[in-house]
Short mmCIF file of C-alpha atoms in Angstrom, two decimals:
data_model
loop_
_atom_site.label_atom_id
_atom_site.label_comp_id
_atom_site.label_asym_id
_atom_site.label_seq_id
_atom_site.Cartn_x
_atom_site.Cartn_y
_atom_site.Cartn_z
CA UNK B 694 0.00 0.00 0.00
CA UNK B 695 2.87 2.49 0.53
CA UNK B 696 4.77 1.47 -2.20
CA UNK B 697 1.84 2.07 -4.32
CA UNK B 698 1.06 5.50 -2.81
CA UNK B 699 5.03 6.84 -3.68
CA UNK B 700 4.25 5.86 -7.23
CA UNK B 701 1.63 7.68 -7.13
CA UNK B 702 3.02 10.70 -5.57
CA UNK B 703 5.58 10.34 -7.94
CA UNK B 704 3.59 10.32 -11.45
CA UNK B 705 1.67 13.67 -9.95
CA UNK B 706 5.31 15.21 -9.60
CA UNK B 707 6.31 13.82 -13.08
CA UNK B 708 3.34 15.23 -14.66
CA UNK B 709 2.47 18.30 -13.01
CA UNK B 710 5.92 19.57 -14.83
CA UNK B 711 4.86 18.64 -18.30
CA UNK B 712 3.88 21.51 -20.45
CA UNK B 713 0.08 21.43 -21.30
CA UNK B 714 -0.89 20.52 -24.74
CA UNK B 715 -2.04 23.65 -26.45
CA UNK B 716 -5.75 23.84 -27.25
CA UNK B 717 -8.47 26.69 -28.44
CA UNK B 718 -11.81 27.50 -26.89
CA UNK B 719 -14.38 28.80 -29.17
CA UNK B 720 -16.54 31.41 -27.75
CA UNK B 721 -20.23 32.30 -28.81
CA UNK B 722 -22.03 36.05 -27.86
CA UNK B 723 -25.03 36.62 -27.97
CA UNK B 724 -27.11 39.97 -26.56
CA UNK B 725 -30.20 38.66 -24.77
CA UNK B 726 -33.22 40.07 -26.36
CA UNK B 727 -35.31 42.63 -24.28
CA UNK B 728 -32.18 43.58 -21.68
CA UNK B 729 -30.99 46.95 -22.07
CA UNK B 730 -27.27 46.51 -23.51
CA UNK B 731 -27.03 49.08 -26.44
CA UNK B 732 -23.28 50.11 -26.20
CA UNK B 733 -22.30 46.43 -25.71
CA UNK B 734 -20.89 45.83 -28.88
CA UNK B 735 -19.34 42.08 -29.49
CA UNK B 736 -17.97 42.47 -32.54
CA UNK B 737 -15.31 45.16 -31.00
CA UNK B 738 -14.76 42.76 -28.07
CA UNK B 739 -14.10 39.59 -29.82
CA UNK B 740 -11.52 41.70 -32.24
CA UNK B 741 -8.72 40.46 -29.98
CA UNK B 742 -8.72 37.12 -30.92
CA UNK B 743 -9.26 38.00 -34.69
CA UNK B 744 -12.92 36.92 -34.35
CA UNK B 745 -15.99 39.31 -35.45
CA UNK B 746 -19.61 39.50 -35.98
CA UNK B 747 -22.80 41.52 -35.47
CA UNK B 748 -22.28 44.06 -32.17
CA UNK B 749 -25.38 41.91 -31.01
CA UNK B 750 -23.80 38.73 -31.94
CA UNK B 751 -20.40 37.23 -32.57
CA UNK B 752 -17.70 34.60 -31.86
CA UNK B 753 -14.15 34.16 -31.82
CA UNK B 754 -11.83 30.73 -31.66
CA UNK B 755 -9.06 31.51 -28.63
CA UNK B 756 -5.81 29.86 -28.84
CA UNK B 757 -4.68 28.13 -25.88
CA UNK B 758 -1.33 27.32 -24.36
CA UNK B 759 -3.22 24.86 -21.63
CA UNK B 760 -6.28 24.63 -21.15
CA UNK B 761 -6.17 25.91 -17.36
CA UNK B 762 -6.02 29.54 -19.02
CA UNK B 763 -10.06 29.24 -20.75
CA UNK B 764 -10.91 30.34 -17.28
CA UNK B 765 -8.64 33.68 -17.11
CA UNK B 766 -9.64 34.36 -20.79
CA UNK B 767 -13.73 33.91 -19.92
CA UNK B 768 -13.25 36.33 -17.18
CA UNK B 769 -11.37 38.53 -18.85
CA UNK B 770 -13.71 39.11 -21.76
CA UNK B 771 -16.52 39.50 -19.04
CA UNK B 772 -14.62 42.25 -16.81
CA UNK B 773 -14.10 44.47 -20.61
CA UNK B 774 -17.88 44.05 -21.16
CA UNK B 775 -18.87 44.91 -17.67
CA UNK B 776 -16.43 48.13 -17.68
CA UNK B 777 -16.49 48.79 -21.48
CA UNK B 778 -20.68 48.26 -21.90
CA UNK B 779 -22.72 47.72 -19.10
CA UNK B 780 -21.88 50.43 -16.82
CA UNK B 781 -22.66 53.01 -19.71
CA UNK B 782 -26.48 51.41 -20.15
CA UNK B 783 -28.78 54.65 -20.81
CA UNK B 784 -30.53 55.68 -17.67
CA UNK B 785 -34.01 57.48 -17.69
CA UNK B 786 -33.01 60.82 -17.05
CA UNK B 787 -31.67 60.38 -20.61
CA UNK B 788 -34.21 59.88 -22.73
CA UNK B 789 -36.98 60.92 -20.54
CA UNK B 790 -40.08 63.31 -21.68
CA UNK B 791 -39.20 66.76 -19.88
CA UNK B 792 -40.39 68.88 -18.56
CA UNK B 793 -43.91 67.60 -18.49
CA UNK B 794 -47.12 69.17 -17.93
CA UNK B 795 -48.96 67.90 -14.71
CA UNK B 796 -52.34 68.23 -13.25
CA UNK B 797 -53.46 69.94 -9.49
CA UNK B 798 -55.40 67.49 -7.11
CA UNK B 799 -58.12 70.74 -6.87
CA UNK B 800 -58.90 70.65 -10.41
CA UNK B 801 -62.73 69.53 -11.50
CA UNK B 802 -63.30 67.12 -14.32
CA UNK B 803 -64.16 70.20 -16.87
CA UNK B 804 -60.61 71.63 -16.00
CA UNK B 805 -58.59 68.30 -16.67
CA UNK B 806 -60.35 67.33 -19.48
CA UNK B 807 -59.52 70.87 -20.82
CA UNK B 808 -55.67 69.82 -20.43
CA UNK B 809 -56.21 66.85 -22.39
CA UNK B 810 -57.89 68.15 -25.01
CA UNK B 811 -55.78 71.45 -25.46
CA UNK B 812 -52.81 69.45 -25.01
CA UNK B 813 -53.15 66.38 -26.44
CA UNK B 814 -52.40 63.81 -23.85
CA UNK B 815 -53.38 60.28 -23.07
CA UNK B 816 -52.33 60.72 -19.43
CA UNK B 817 -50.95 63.43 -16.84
CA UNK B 818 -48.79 62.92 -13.27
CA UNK B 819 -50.95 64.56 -10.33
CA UNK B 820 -48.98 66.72 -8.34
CA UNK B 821 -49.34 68.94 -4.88
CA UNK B 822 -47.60 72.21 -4.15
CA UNK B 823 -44.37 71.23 -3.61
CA UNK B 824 -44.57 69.01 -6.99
CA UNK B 825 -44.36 65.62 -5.33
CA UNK B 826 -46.13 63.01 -7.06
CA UNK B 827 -49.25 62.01 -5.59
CA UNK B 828 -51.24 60.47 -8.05
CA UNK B 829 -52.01 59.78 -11.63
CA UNK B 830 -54.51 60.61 -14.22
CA UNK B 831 -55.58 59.00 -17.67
CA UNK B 832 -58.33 59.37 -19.81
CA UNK B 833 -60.42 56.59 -18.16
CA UNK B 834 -60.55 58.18 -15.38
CA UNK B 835 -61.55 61.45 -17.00
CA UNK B 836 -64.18 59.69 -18.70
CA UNK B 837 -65.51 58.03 -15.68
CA UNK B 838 -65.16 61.02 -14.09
CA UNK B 839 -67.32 62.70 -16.79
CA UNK B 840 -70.24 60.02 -17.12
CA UNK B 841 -70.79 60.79 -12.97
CA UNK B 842 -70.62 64.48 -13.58
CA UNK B 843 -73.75 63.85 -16.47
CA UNK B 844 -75.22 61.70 -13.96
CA UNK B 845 -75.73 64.30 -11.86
CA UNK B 846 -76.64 67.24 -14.01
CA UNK B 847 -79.34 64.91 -15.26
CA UNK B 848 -80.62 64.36 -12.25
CA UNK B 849 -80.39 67.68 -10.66
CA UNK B 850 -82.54 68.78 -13.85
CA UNK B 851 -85.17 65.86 -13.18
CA UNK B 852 -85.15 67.70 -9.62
CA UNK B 853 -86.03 70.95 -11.06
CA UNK B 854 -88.75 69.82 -13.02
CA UNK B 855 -90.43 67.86 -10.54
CA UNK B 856 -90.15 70.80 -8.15
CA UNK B 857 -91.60 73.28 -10.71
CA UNK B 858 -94.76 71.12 -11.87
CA UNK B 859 -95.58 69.76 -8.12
CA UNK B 860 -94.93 74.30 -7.46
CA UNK B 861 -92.26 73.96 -4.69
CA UNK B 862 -89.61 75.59 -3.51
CA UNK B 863 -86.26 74.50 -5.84
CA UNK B 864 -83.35 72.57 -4.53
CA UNK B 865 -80.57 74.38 -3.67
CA UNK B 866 -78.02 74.76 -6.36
CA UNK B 867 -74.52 73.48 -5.27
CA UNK B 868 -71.50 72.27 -7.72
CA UNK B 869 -72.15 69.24 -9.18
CA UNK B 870 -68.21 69.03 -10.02
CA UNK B 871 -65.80 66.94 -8.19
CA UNK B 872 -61.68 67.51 -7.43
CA UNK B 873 -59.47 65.18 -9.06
CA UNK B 874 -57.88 64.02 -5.84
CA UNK B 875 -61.34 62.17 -5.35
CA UNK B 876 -60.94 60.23 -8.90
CA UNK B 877 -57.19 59.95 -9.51
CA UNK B 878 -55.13 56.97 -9.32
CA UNK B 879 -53.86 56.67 -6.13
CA UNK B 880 -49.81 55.28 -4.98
CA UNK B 881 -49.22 55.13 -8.28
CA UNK B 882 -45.52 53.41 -9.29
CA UNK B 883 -42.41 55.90 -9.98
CA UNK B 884 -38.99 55.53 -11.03
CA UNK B 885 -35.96 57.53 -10.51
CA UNK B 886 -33.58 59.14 -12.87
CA UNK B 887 -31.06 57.08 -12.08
CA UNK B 888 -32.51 53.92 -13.05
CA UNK B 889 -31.48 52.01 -16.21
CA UNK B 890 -33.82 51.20 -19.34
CA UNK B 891 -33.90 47.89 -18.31
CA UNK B 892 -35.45 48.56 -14.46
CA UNK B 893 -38.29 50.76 -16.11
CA UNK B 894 -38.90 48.28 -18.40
CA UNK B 895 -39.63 45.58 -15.96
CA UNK B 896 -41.68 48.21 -13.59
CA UNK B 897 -43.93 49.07 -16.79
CA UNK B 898 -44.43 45.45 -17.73
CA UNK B 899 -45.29 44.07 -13.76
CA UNK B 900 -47.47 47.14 -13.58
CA UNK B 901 -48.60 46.92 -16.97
CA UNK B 902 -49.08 50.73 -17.60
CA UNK B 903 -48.45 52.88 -20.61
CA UNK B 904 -46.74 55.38 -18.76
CA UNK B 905 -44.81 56.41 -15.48
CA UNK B 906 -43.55 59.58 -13.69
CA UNK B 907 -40.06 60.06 -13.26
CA UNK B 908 -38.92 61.68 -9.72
CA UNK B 909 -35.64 62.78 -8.30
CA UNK B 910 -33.06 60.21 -7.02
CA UNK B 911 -34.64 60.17 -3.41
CA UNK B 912 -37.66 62.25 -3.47
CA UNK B 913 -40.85 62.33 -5.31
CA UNK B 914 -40.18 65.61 -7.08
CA UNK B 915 -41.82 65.68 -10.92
CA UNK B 916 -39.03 65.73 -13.49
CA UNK B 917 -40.56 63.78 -16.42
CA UNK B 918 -41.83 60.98 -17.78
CA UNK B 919 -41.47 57.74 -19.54
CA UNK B 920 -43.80 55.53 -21.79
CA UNK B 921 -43.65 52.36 -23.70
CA UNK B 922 -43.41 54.43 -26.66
CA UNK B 923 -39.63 55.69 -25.57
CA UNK B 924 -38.80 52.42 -24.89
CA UNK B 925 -39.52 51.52 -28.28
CA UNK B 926 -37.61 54.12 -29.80
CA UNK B 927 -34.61 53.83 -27.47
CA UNK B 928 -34.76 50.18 -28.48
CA UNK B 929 -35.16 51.48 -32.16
CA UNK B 930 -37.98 49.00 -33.15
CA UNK B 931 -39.40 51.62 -34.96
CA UNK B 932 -36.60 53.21 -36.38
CA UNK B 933 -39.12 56.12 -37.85
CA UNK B 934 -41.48 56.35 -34.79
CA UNK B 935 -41.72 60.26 -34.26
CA UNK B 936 -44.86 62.46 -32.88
CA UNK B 937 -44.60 65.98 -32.08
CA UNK B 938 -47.13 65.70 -29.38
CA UNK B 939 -45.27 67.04 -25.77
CA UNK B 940 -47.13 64.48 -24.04
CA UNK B 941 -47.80 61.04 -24.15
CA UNK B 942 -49.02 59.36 -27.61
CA UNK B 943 -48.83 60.14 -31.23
CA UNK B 944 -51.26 63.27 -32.02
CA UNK B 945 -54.81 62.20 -34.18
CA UNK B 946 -53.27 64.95 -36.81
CA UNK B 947 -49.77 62.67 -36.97
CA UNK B 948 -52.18 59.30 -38.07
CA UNK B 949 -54.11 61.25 -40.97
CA UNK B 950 -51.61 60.61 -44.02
CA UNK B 951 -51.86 56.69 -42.44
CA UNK B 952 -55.93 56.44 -42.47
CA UNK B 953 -56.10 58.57 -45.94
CA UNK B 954 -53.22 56.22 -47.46
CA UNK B 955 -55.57 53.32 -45.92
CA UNK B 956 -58.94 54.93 -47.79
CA UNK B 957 -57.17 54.79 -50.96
CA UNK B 958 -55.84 51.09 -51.00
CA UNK B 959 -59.19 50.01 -49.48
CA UNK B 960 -60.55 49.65 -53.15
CA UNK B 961 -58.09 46.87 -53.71
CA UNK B 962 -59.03 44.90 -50.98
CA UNK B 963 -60.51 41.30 -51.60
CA UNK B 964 -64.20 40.48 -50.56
#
């Protein structure tokens, strides 16, 4: 039993000093889709070791002396694309809408559908005096908000009628109209400036909103906004995707050339 162990001490001293037979490693890259990586480019990185691609996908062929040194190569490549790449990712204070046009919690239904209208917007942040986020405000709630206020004019009017044929005294006029703080969406979700594309993405996708205020690192101070449709354009899906609208979603004017260019090939269409 000993004699056998010194042999085999000394094969492991024979060859540990043998030189390693040289070897390569080939090495695949691929950007995930949907994670915010747009200055990784792995065509540049894979240059080294005379291997090329797409900047979203690429591979090289690394020769090796032994094949102990695939590990300090793999880590190598991944400390360039961590300091080269991933620490520039965009954040939203980059390609957030700003400034943005907010709504008051005292504001009646007439006033914030005025905003909407005059301004085009799908949505609006609600905001107190010191312009901390408090709430949010789309058009679904300005149109619920509007079928109640109808409600009640209708029925203030059946009121007055009734009063005036039975010959009594009329109710009491009083405003029918309601502040938005009553209607609003409540604790809405924010995001910071700081944050990358890819932690607003997930936030808009869990919450599954079209839009979301942007506050100051720390705070809840109103300095923008962000909706699916920057995304899209930061992610250059829709490399001509363009409104002039300051708020939130293309303007009805922007979609007319679309709908008349759709009247014209209508004729064409099969039955």
């Amino acid at each position: 039993m000993e004699e056998q162990r010194k042999w085999d001490a000394l094969r492991d001293q024979i060859e540990g000093k043998l030189p390693g037979a040289p070897s390569t490693m080939t090495i695949i890259g691929r950007v995930k889709a949907g994670v915010n990586v747009r200055n990784v480019n792995l065509n540049d990185l894979f240059q080294q070791f005379n291997g090329g691609g797409h900047p979203k996908a690429a591979s090289c062929t690394a020769k090796l002396e032994d094949e102990s040194e695939a590990k300090k190569v793999l880590q190598g490549l991944v400390d360039e694309l961590i300091d080269a790449s991933l620490e520039q990712q965009l954040t939203v204070g980059d390609f957030m809408q700003s400034p943005v046009l907010s709504a008051k919690p005292t504001m009646t239904e007439k006033q914030v559908e005025d905003l909407f209208i005059r301004y085009d917007v799908r949505a609006l942040p609600v905001v107190d005096d010191d312009n901390q986020v408090i709430g949010l405000v789309s058009y679904k709630e300005v149109a619920a908000a509007k079928m109640r206020l109808t409600n009640k004019q209708e029925k203030r009017m059946r009121q007055v009628e009734k009063a005036a044929a039975q010959g009594k005294e009329l109710p009491k006029a009083r405003p029918l109209e309601s502040a938005l703080k009553g209607w609003m969406k409540q604790h809405v979700q924010t995001v910071q400036a700081s944050h990358t594309m890819a932690e607003v993405e997930n936030v808009l996708l869990e919450a599954d909103v079209g839009c979301i205020p942007v506050v100051a690192d720390n705070t809840k101070q109103l300095i923008g906004m962000v909706t699916r449709t920057d995304l899209l354009r930061q992610h250059r899906y829709y490399s001509s995707l363009h409104y002039h609208n300051k708020g939130f979603s293309d303007s009805i004017a922007a979609r007319k050339p679309i709908i008349e260019l759709r009247k014209r090939l209508k004729k064409f269409d099969i039955e």
